[in-house]
mmCIF file of C-alpha atoms in Angstrom:
data_model
loop_
_atom_site.group_PDB
_atom_site.id
_atom_site.type_symbol
_atom_site.label_atom_id
_atom_site.label_comp_id
_atom_site.label_asym_id
_atom_site.label_seq_id
_atom_site.Cartn_x
_atom_site.Cartn_y
_atom_site.Cartn_z
ATOM 1 C CA MET P 1 16.127 -4.571 -146.209
ATOM 2 C CA SER P 2 15.042 -2.804 -149.300
ATOM 3 C CA LYS P 3 12.651 -4.310 -151.833
ATOM 4 C CA GLY P 4 14.333 -6.331 -154.871
ATOM 5 C CA ASN P 5 17.768 -7.684 -155.103
ATOM 6 C CA ASN P 6 20.497 -6.091 -152.954
ATOM 7 C CA THR P 7 24.382 -6.247 -153.329
ATOM 8 C CA LEU P 8 27.390 -6.624 -151.181
ATOM 9 C CA LYS P 9 30.896 -6.287 -152.236
ATOM 10 C CA CYS P 10 33.740 -8.222 -150.530
ATOM 11 C CA THR P 11 37.505 -7.887 -150.953
ATOM 12 C CA VAL P 12 40.235 -9.689 -149.123
ATOM 13 C CA THR P 13 44.052 -8.912 -149.315
ATOM 14 C CA PHE P 14 46.738 -10.986 -148.153
ATOM 15 C CA SER P 15 50.350 -9.918 -148.075
ATOM 16 C CA SER P 16 53.621 -11.291 -146.708
ATOM 17 C CA THR P 17 57.417 -11.040 -147.373
ATOM 18 C CA ASP P 18 58.440 -13.909 -145.345
ATOM 19 C CA LEU P 19 55.835 -16.637 -145.163
ATOM 20 C CA LEU P 20 56.607 -18.156 -148.427
ATOM 21 C CA PRO P 21 59.752 -18.455 -150.506
ATOM 22 C CA ALA P 22 58.290 -15.642 -152.537
ATOM 23 C CA SER P 23 56.587 -12.503 -151.558
ATOM 24 C CA LEU P 24 52.791 -12.911 -151.335
ATOM 25 C CA ALA P 25 50.478 -10.208 -152.536
ATOM 26 C CA MET P 26 46.976 -11.521 -153.359
ATOM 27 C CA THR P 27 43.734 -9.503 -153.600
ATOM 28 C CA LYS P 28 40.337 -11.164 -154.356
ATOM 29 C CA THR P 29 36.823 -9.453 -154.723
ATOM 30 C CA MET P 30 33.415 -10.992 -154.991
ATOM 31 C CA ASN P 31 30.177 -9.164 -155.731
ATOM 32 C CA LEU P 32 27.207 -10.959 -154.064
ATOM 33 C CA THR P 33 23.598 -10.475 -155.052
ATOM 34 C CA VAL P 34 21.253 -10.898 -152.141
ATOM 35 C CA PRO P 35 17.865 -12.007 -153.791
ATOM 36 C CA GLY P 36 14.714 -10.061 -153.019
ATOM 37 C CA SER P 37 12.963 -13.176 -151.952
ATOM 38 C CA THR P 38 12.261 -14.960 -148.789
ATOM 39 C CA ALA P 39 15.592 -16.779 -149.157
ATOM 40 C CA GLY P 40 17.261 -13.500 -148.838
ATOM 41 C CA ASN P 41 15.055 -11.602 -146.590
ATOM 42 C CA GLU P 42 17.026 -11.338 -143.504
ATOM 43 C CA ALA P 43 20.414 -9.678 -142.319
ATOM 44 C CA GLN P 44 21.593 -8.704 -138.892
ATOM 45 C CA MET P 45 24.655 -7.079 -137.542
ATOM 46 C CA GLN P 46 25.136 -7.745 -133.561
ATOM 47 C CA THR P 47 27.718 -7.323 -130.889
ATOM 48 C CA PHE P 48 28.104 -9.887 -128.161
ATOM 49 C CA THR P 49 29.930 -10.633 -124.860
ATOM 50 C CA ALA P 50 31.012 -14.235 -125.285
ATOM 51 C CA PRO P 51 31.375 -16.369 -121.985
ATOM 52 C CA GLN P 52 33.240 -19.535 -121.482
ATOM 53 C CA ALA P 53 30.993 -22.335 -122.665
ATOM 54 C CA ALA P 54 31.227 -26.062 -123.986
ATOM 55 C CA ALA P 55 29.967 -26.779 -127.277
ATOM 56 C CA GLY P 56 26.193 -26.387 -127.336
ATOM 57 C CA SER P 57 25.961 -24.030 -124.413
ATOM 58 C CA GLY P 58 27.533 -20.920 -126.095
ATOM 59 C CA ILE P 59 25.688 -17.995 -127.626
ATOM 60 C CA MET P 60 23.799 -19.135 -130.539
ATOM 61 C CA ILE P 61 23.276 -16.824 -133.515
ATOM 62 C CA PRO P 62 20.529 -16.379 -134.248
ATOM 63 C CA PRO P 63 19.194 -17.414 -130.686
ATOM 64 C CA ASN P 64 17.537 -20.830 -130.319
ATOM 65 C CA THR P 65 14.485 -19.051 -129.101
ATOM 66 C CA GLN P 66 14.120 -17.293 -132.337
ATOM 67 C CA ALA P 67 11.028 -18.351 -134.331
ATOM 68 C CA HIS P 68 12.504 -17.873 -137.757
ATOM 69 C CA ASP P 69 15.367 -19.621 -139.215
ATOM 70 C CA MET P 70 18.138 -18.937 -141.739
ATOM 71 C CA THR P 71 16.989 -20.159 -145.135
ATOM 72 C CA GLY P 72 19.291 -21.451 -147.752
ATOM 73 C CA ARG P 73 22.763 -20.165 -147.820
ATOM 74 C CA VAL P 74 24.025 -17.679 -145.206
ATOM 75 C CA PHE P 75 27.263 -15.595 -145.112
ATOM 76 C CA PHE P 76 28.772 -14.782 -141.741
ATOM 77 C CA PHE P 77 31.365 -12.167 -140.719
ATOM 78 C CA VAL P 78 32.823 -12.527 -137.284
ATOM 79 C CA GLN P 79 35.486 -10.611 -135.448
ATOM 80 C CA ASN P 80 36.931 -11.037 -132.136
ATOM 81 C CA THR P 81 36.840 -7.419 -130.816
ATOM 82 C CA GLY P 82 38.377 -8.422 -127.424
ATOM 83 C CA SER P 83 41.944 -7.799 -126.313
ATOM 84 C CA THR P 84 42.675 -10.894 -124.290
ATOM 85 C CA TYR P 85 41.174 -14.068 -124.979
ATOM 86 C CA ASN P 86 40.403 -16.315 -128.082
ATOM 87 C CA LEU P 87 36.929 -16.549 -129.458
ATOM 88 C CA LEU P 88 35.770 -20.147 -130.385
ATOM 89 C CA VAL P 89 33.336 -20.524 -133.449
ATOM 90 C CA ARG P 90 31.229 -23.492 -134.006
ATOM 91 C CA VAL P 91 28.519 -24.484 -136.339
ATOM 92 C CA VAL P 92 25.409 -26.598 -135.809
ATOM 93 C CA SER P 93 22.669 -27.676 -138.068
ATOM 94 C CA GLU P 94 19.992 -28.625 -135.647
ATOM 95 C CA HIS P 95 18.178 -26.940 -132.603
ATOM 96 C CA SER P 96 18.969 -29.840 -130.247
ATOM 97 C CA GLY P 97 20.446 -33.278 -130.138
ATOM 98 C CA VAL P 98 23.604 -32.456 -132.292
ATOM 99 C CA THR P 99 26.869 -31.039 -130.833
ATOM 100 C CA PRO P 100 28.070 -28.065 -132.630
ATOM 101 C CA ASP P 101 31.222 -28.722 -134.434
ATOM 102 C CA GLN P 102 34.284 -26.275 -133.816
ATOM 103 C CA MET P 103 35.501 -24.732 -136.942
ATOM 104 C CA GLY P 104 37.128 -21.405 -135.930
ATOM 105 C CA ASP P 105 39.576 -20.065 -133.235
ATOM 106 C CA LEU P 106 39.858 -16.257 -133.477
ATOM 107 C CA ALA P 107 42.552 -14.512 -131.486
ATOM 108 C CA PRO P 108 41.851 -10.723 -130.406
ATOM 109 C CA GLY P 109 41.454 -8.539 -133.396
ATOM 110 C CA GLU P 110 41.115 -11.506 -135.936
ATOM 111 C CA PHE P 111 38.148 -11.815 -138.201
ATOM 112 C CA ALA P 112 36.696 -14.429 -140.591
ATOM 113 C CA MET P 113 34.014 -14.837 -143.202
ATOM 114 C CA TYR P 114 32.136 -18.098 -143.899
ATOM 115 C CA GLN P 115 29.228 -19.213 -145.844
ATOM 116 C CA PHE P 116 26.963 -21.791 -144.603
ATOM 117 C CA ASP P 117 24.104 -23.816 -146.152
ATOM 118 C CA ASP P 118 21.280 -25.387 -144.412
ATOM 119 C CA GLY P 119 21.026 -28.078 -147.069
ATOM 120 C CA VAL P 120 24.499 -29.796 -147.291
ATOM 121 C CA MET P 121 25.058 -29.033 -143.517
ATOM 122 C CA ASP P 122 21.695 -30.489 -142.463
ATOM 123 C CA SER P 123 21.819 -33.735 -140.327
ATOM 124 C CA ASP P 124 18.225 -34.868 -139.989
ATOM 125 C CA GLY P 125 16.628 -34.230 -143.374
ATOM 126 C CA THR P 126 14.930 -31.028 -142.296
ATOM 127 C CA ARG P 127 16.386 -27.780 -143.410
ATOM 128 C CA ASP P 128 16.047 -25.759 -140.251
ATOM 129 C CA HIS P 129 17.972 -24.442 -137.134
ATOM 130 C CA LEU P 130 21.247 -23.630 -138.829
ATOM 131 C CA ARG P 131 23.375 -21.855 -136.200
ATOM 132 C CA LEU P 132 26.672 -20.327 -135.451
ATOM 133 C CA GLU P 133 27.877 -20.387 -131.901
ATOM 134 C CA ILE P 134 30.630 -18.503 -130.123
ATOM 135 C CA SER P 135 32.170 -18.806 -126.813
ATOM 136 C CA CYS P 136 35.576 -18.740 -124.929
ATOM 137 C CA ALA P 137 37.444 -22.158 -124.218
ATOM 138 C CA THR P 138 38.335 -21.794 -120.587
ATOM 139 C CA ALA P 139 36.546 -20.859 -117.386
ATOM 140 C CA ALA P 140 36.720 -17.020 -116.235
ATOM 141 C CA GLN P 141 37.409 -16.182 -119.920
ATOM 142 C CA THR P 142 35.160 -13.616 -121.849
ATOM 143 C CA THR P 143 35.536 -11.751 -124.988
ATOM 144 C CA THR P 144 33.617 -9.354 -127.185
ATOM 145 C CA ALA P 145 32.520 -10.188 -130.607
ATOM 146 C CA THR P 146 30.854 -8.488 -133.739
ATOM 147 C CA VAL P 147 28.792 -10.832 -135.924
ATOM 148 C CA PHE P 148 27.269 -9.857 -139.279
ATOM 149 C CA TRP P 149 25.198 -12.197 -141.186
ATOM 150 C CA TRP P 150 23.041 -12.027 -144.297
ATOM 151 C CA GLU P 151 20.890 -14.548 -146.156
ATOM 152 C CA MET P 152 21.783 -15.472 -149.770
ATOM 153 C CA ALA P 153 19.932 -17.668 -152.274
ATOM 154 C CA ALA P 154 18.218 -20.940 -151.236
ATOM 155 C CA MET L 1 58.301 -16.797 -137.186
ATOM 156 C CA ALA L 2 56.691 -15.062 -140.278
ATOM 157 C CA SER L 3 53.660 -12.865 -140.524
ATOM 158 C CA ILE L 4 50.760 -12.349 -142.967
ATOM 159 C CA LYS L 5 48.710 -9.245 -143.280
ATOM 160 C CA VAL L 6 45.090 -9.659 -143.965
ATOM 161 C CA ASN L 7 42.572 -7.050 -145.047
ATOM 162 C CA LEU L 8 38.928 -7.492 -145.517
ATOM 163 C CA THR L 9 36.426 -5.032 -146.724
ATOM 164 C CA ILE L 10 32.762 -5.489 -146.930
ATOM 165 C CA ASN L 11 30.518 -2.740 -148.632
ATOM 166 C CA SER L 12 26.740 -2.491 -149.161
ATOM 167 C CA SER L 13 24.393 0.381 -149.626
ATOM 168 C CA ASP L 14 21.160 -1.553 -149.586
ATOM 169 C CA VAL L 15 21.326 -4.870 -147.466
ATOM 170 C CA PHE L 16 20.803 -2.883 -144.345
ATOM 171 C CA PRO L 17 18.812 0.370 -143.948
ATOM 172 C CA TYR L 18 22.270 2.137 -143.551
ATOM 173 C CA VAL L 19 25.532 1.878 -145.482
ATOM 174 C CA VAL L 20 27.664 -0.872 -144.516
ATOM 175 C CA ASP L 21 31.294 -0.174 -144.789
ATOM 176 C CA ILE L 22 33.551 -2.790 -142.891
ATOM 177 C CA ASN L 23 37.294 -2.285 -143.332
ATOM 178 C CA ASP L 24 39.427 -4.576 -141.085
ATOM 179 C CA THR L 25 43.099 -5.202 -141.216
ATOM 180 C CA LYS L 26 45.008 -7.703 -139.040
ATOM 181 C CA THR L 27 48.671 -8.773 -139.068
ATOM 182 C CA ILE L 28 48.929 -12.362 -137.919
ATOM 183 C CA SER L 29 52.212 -13.946 -136.888
ATOM 184 C CA THR L 30 53.044 -17.690 -137.031
ATOM 185 C CA ALA L 31 54.611 -19.353 -133.977
ATOM 186 C CA SER L 32 58.189 -20.531 -133.964
ATOM 187 C CA ASP L 33 57.663 -24.088 -133.429
ATOM 188 C CA ALA L 34 56.683 -27.352 -135.139
ATOM 189 C CA ASN L 35 52.930 -26.525 -134.852
ATOM 190 C CA ALA L 36 53.501 -23.560 -137.314
ATOM 191 C CA ASN L 37 56.048 -25.076 -139.672
ATOM 192 C CA SER L 38 54.066 -25.394 -142.915
ATOM 193 C CA SER L 39 52.180 -23.199 -145.476
ATOM 194 C CA SER L 40 50.800 -24.093 -148.670
ATOM 195 C CA LEU L 41 49.194 -22.304 -151.634
ATOM 196 C CA GLY L 42 47.807 -24.037 -154.574
ATOM 197 C CA GLN L 43 44.774 -25.167 -156.689
ATOM 198 C CA LEU L 44 42.818 -28.349 -157.001
ATOM 199 C CA THR L 45 40.276 -30.071 -159.178
ATOM 200 C CA VAL L 46 37.536 -31.234 -156.979
ATOM 201 C CA SER L 47 35.032 -34.208 -157.400
ATOM 202 C CA THR L 48 32.430 -36.043 -155.156
ATOM 203 C CA THR L 49 35.363 -37.781 -153.437
ATOM 204 C CA ALA L 50 36.435 -35.792 -150.451
ATOM 205 C CA LEU L 51 40.038 -34.430 -151.231
ATOM 206 C CA THR L 52 42.323 -33.157 -148.261
ATOM 207 C CA ILE L 53 43.658 -29.704 -149.001
ATOM 208 C CA ASN L 54 46.106 -29.748 -146.293
ATOM 209 C CA THR L 55 47.907 -32.963 -147.351
ATOM 210 C CA GLU L 56 51.338 -31.498 -147.151
ATOM 211 C CA ILE L 57 50.608 -29.885 -143.661
ATOM 212 C CA ASP L 58 52.657 -32.600 -141.745
ATOM 213 C CA GLY L 59 49.681 -35.148 -141.365
ATOM 214 C CA GLY L 60 46.943 -32.524 -140.566
ATOM 215 C CA ILE L 61 46.841 -28.932 -139.426
ATOM 216 C CA ASP L 62 48.334 -29.093 -135.986
ATOM 217 C CA ASN L 63 46.101 -26.526 -134.164
ATOM 218 C CA ARG L 64 45.244 -23.119 -135.641
ATOM 219 C CA ALA L 65 45.556 -22.045 -139.078
ATOM 220 C CA LEU L 66 44.629 -19.423 -141.558
ATOM 221 C CA VAL L 67 42.538 -20.908 -144.383
ATOM 222 C CA TYR L 68 41.550 -19.226 -147.539
ATOM 223 C CA ILE L 69 39.427 -20.998 -150.095
ATOM 224 C CA LYS L 70 38.050 -19.723 -153.346
ATOM 225 C CA ASN L 71 35.747 -21.641 -155.722
ATOM 226 C CA THR L 72 37.258 -20.731 -159.058
ATOM 227 C CA GLY L 73 34.581 -22.581 -161.019
ATOM 228 C CA SER L 74 32.531 -20.789 -163.617
ATOM 229 C CA VAL L 75 29.346 -18.876 -162.686
ATOM 230 C CA ALA L 76 26.163 -19.402 -164.477
ATOM 231 C CA THR L 77 25.797 -17.431 -167.819
ATOM 232 C CA ALA L 78 23.047 -17.480 -170.367
ATOM 233 C CA GLY L 79 22.686 -21.034 -171.524
ATOM 234 C CA VAL L 80 25.578 -22.351 -169.494
ATOM 235 C CA SER L 81 25.174 -23.933 -166.150
ATOM 236 C CA ALA L 82 27.510 -23.002 -163.211
ATOM 237 C CA ASP L 83 30.193 -25.344 -161.958
ATOM 238 C CA PRO L 84 29.176 -27.007 -158.632
ATOM 239 C CA ASN L 85 29.438 -25.596 -155.251
ATOM 240 C CA ILE L 86 32.327 -26.634 -153.121
ATOM 241 C CA ILE L 87 31.544 -28.351 -149.700
ATOM 242 C CA VAL L 88 34.172 -27.843 -147.111
ATOM 243 C CA ASP L 89 34.487 -30.488 -144.418
ATOM 244 C CA ASP L 90 36.020 -30.581 -140.976
ATOM 245 C CA GLU L 91 36.896 -34.071 -140.216
ATOM 246 C CA GLY L 92 34.083 -35.263 -142.486
ATOM 247 C CA THR L 93 31.512 -32.849 -141.182
ATOM 248 C CA PRO L 94 30.335 -30.145 -143.592
ATOM 249 C CA ILE L 95 30.973 -26.772 -142.266
ATOM 250 C CA MET L 96 30.728 -24.527 -145.360
ATOM 251 C CA GLU L 97 29.485 -24.337 -148.889
ATOM 252 C CA ILE L 98 31.080 -22.036 -151.555
ATOM 253 C CA ALA L 99 29.512 -20.961 -154.686
ATOM 254 C CA PRO L 100 31.440 -20.323 -157.864
ATOM 255 C CA GLY L 101 33.216 -16.898 -157.583
ATOM 256 C CA GLU L 102 32.981 -16.873 -153.854
ATOM 257 C CA PHE L 103 35.755 -17.086 -151.311
ATOM 258 C CA CYS L 104 35.964 -17.567 -147.566
ATOM 259 C CA PHE L 105 38.879 -17.202 -145.109
ATOM 260 C CA LEU L 106 39.091 -18.047 -141.586
ATOM 261 C CA PRO L 107 41.426 -18.703 -138.572
ATOM 262 C CA TYR L 108 40.451 -22.332 -138.579
ATOM 263 C CA ASN L 109 40.829 -24.538 -135.562
ATOM 264 C CA GLY L 110 39.194 -27.940 -135.640
ATOM 265 C CA GLY L 111 41.315 -29.521 -132.893
ATOM 266 C CA ALA L 112 44.780 -31.172 -132.932
ATOM 267 C CA ASN L 113 45.723 -32.680 -136.274
ATOM 268 C CA SER L 114 42.526 -31.552 -138.037
ATOM 269 C CA THR L 115 41.871 -32.433 -141.686
ATOM 270 C CA LEU L 116 40.044 -30.061 -144.125
ATOM 271 C CA THR L 117 38.579 -31.804 -147.063
ATOM 272 C CA VAL L 118 36.733 -30.379 -150.055
ATOM 273 C CA GLU L 119 34.150 -32.101 -152.244
ATOM 274 C CA THR L 120 31.142 -31.494 -154.572
ATOM 275 C CA ALA L 121 27.814 -32.985 -154.408
ATOM 276 C CA SER L 122 28.047 -33.784 -158.039
ATOM 277 C CA GLY L 123 30.316 -32.787 -161.096
ATOM 278 C CA THR L 124 33.660 -31.375 -161.155
ATOM 279 C CA GLY L 125 34.634 -28.160 -159.081
ATOM 280 C CA TYR L 126 37.609 -26.000 -158.882
ATOM 281 C CA ILE L 127 39.390 -24.196 -155.863
ATOM 282 C CA SER L 128 42.324 -22.188 -155.294
ATOM 283 C CA PHE L 129 43.416 -22.251 -151.474
ATOM 284 C CA MET L 130 45.928 -21.106 -148.927
ATOM 285 C CA VAL L 131 46.699 -22.884 -145.626
ATOM 286 C CA VAL L 132 49.072 -21.299 -143.052
ATOM 287 C CA GLU L 133 49.664 -23.017 -139.801
ATOM 288 C CA LEU L 134 49.766 -20.317 -136.954
ATOM 289 C CA THR L 135 50.072 -22.114 -133.689
#
């Protein structure tokens, strides 16, 4: 990441002609400033093969073995790049002792964008070990995923 | 059955050592059953008391739903403080925090008849939202 503040531009568009009584056409854009400080010093883009796993046993992002943690607020982009099985997304605020909470269920090709915070989502008073977890729901299922995350302000 | 087309772009020239240019589109169909019989679009004023955003979704989001939430509060300007961040809870557990001007969207699934609530840590916040039951 380059020195100083960096920027990201995100735009989402929803359109439908049969979901609501009127046609839906909505576009929203946000420009994010990633601070050039320790609160915004990390960003990663990764691909994974997600296996079936119960909550707490899936793929943790970043890995539990990783020494450094996400700091402050973090944005996640997640996409199920597989073609057959859904991808479950969970979030957990602690390294151990807390069962991750399921929040997302992405069908093949679907994507999502979340923002986490290690403050309000913390469960033991120590701002550490914020993790996103991915897996499939049923034995013998696997899928592939792309995950892109970047730290924001504290 | 209905469908909704979603497009997301993310662009940056300096967060990574290379240019990030994500442009994904997906058309999502709703099922033709009671699990996908509700959609809502609206806006809410949010306080420190958790407020359910899917009240009209027949008692809770049955299983999977497309959820969009934007914090429509004011961002900080010179001499004026920002409106508070919005905390999103799944069955009472915080799963997200959205700053003014930011939005999120996700294919949500917290389990059968899940409840999504929004609140602030202090002060009054503002959101616009869309919830579409899928399956």
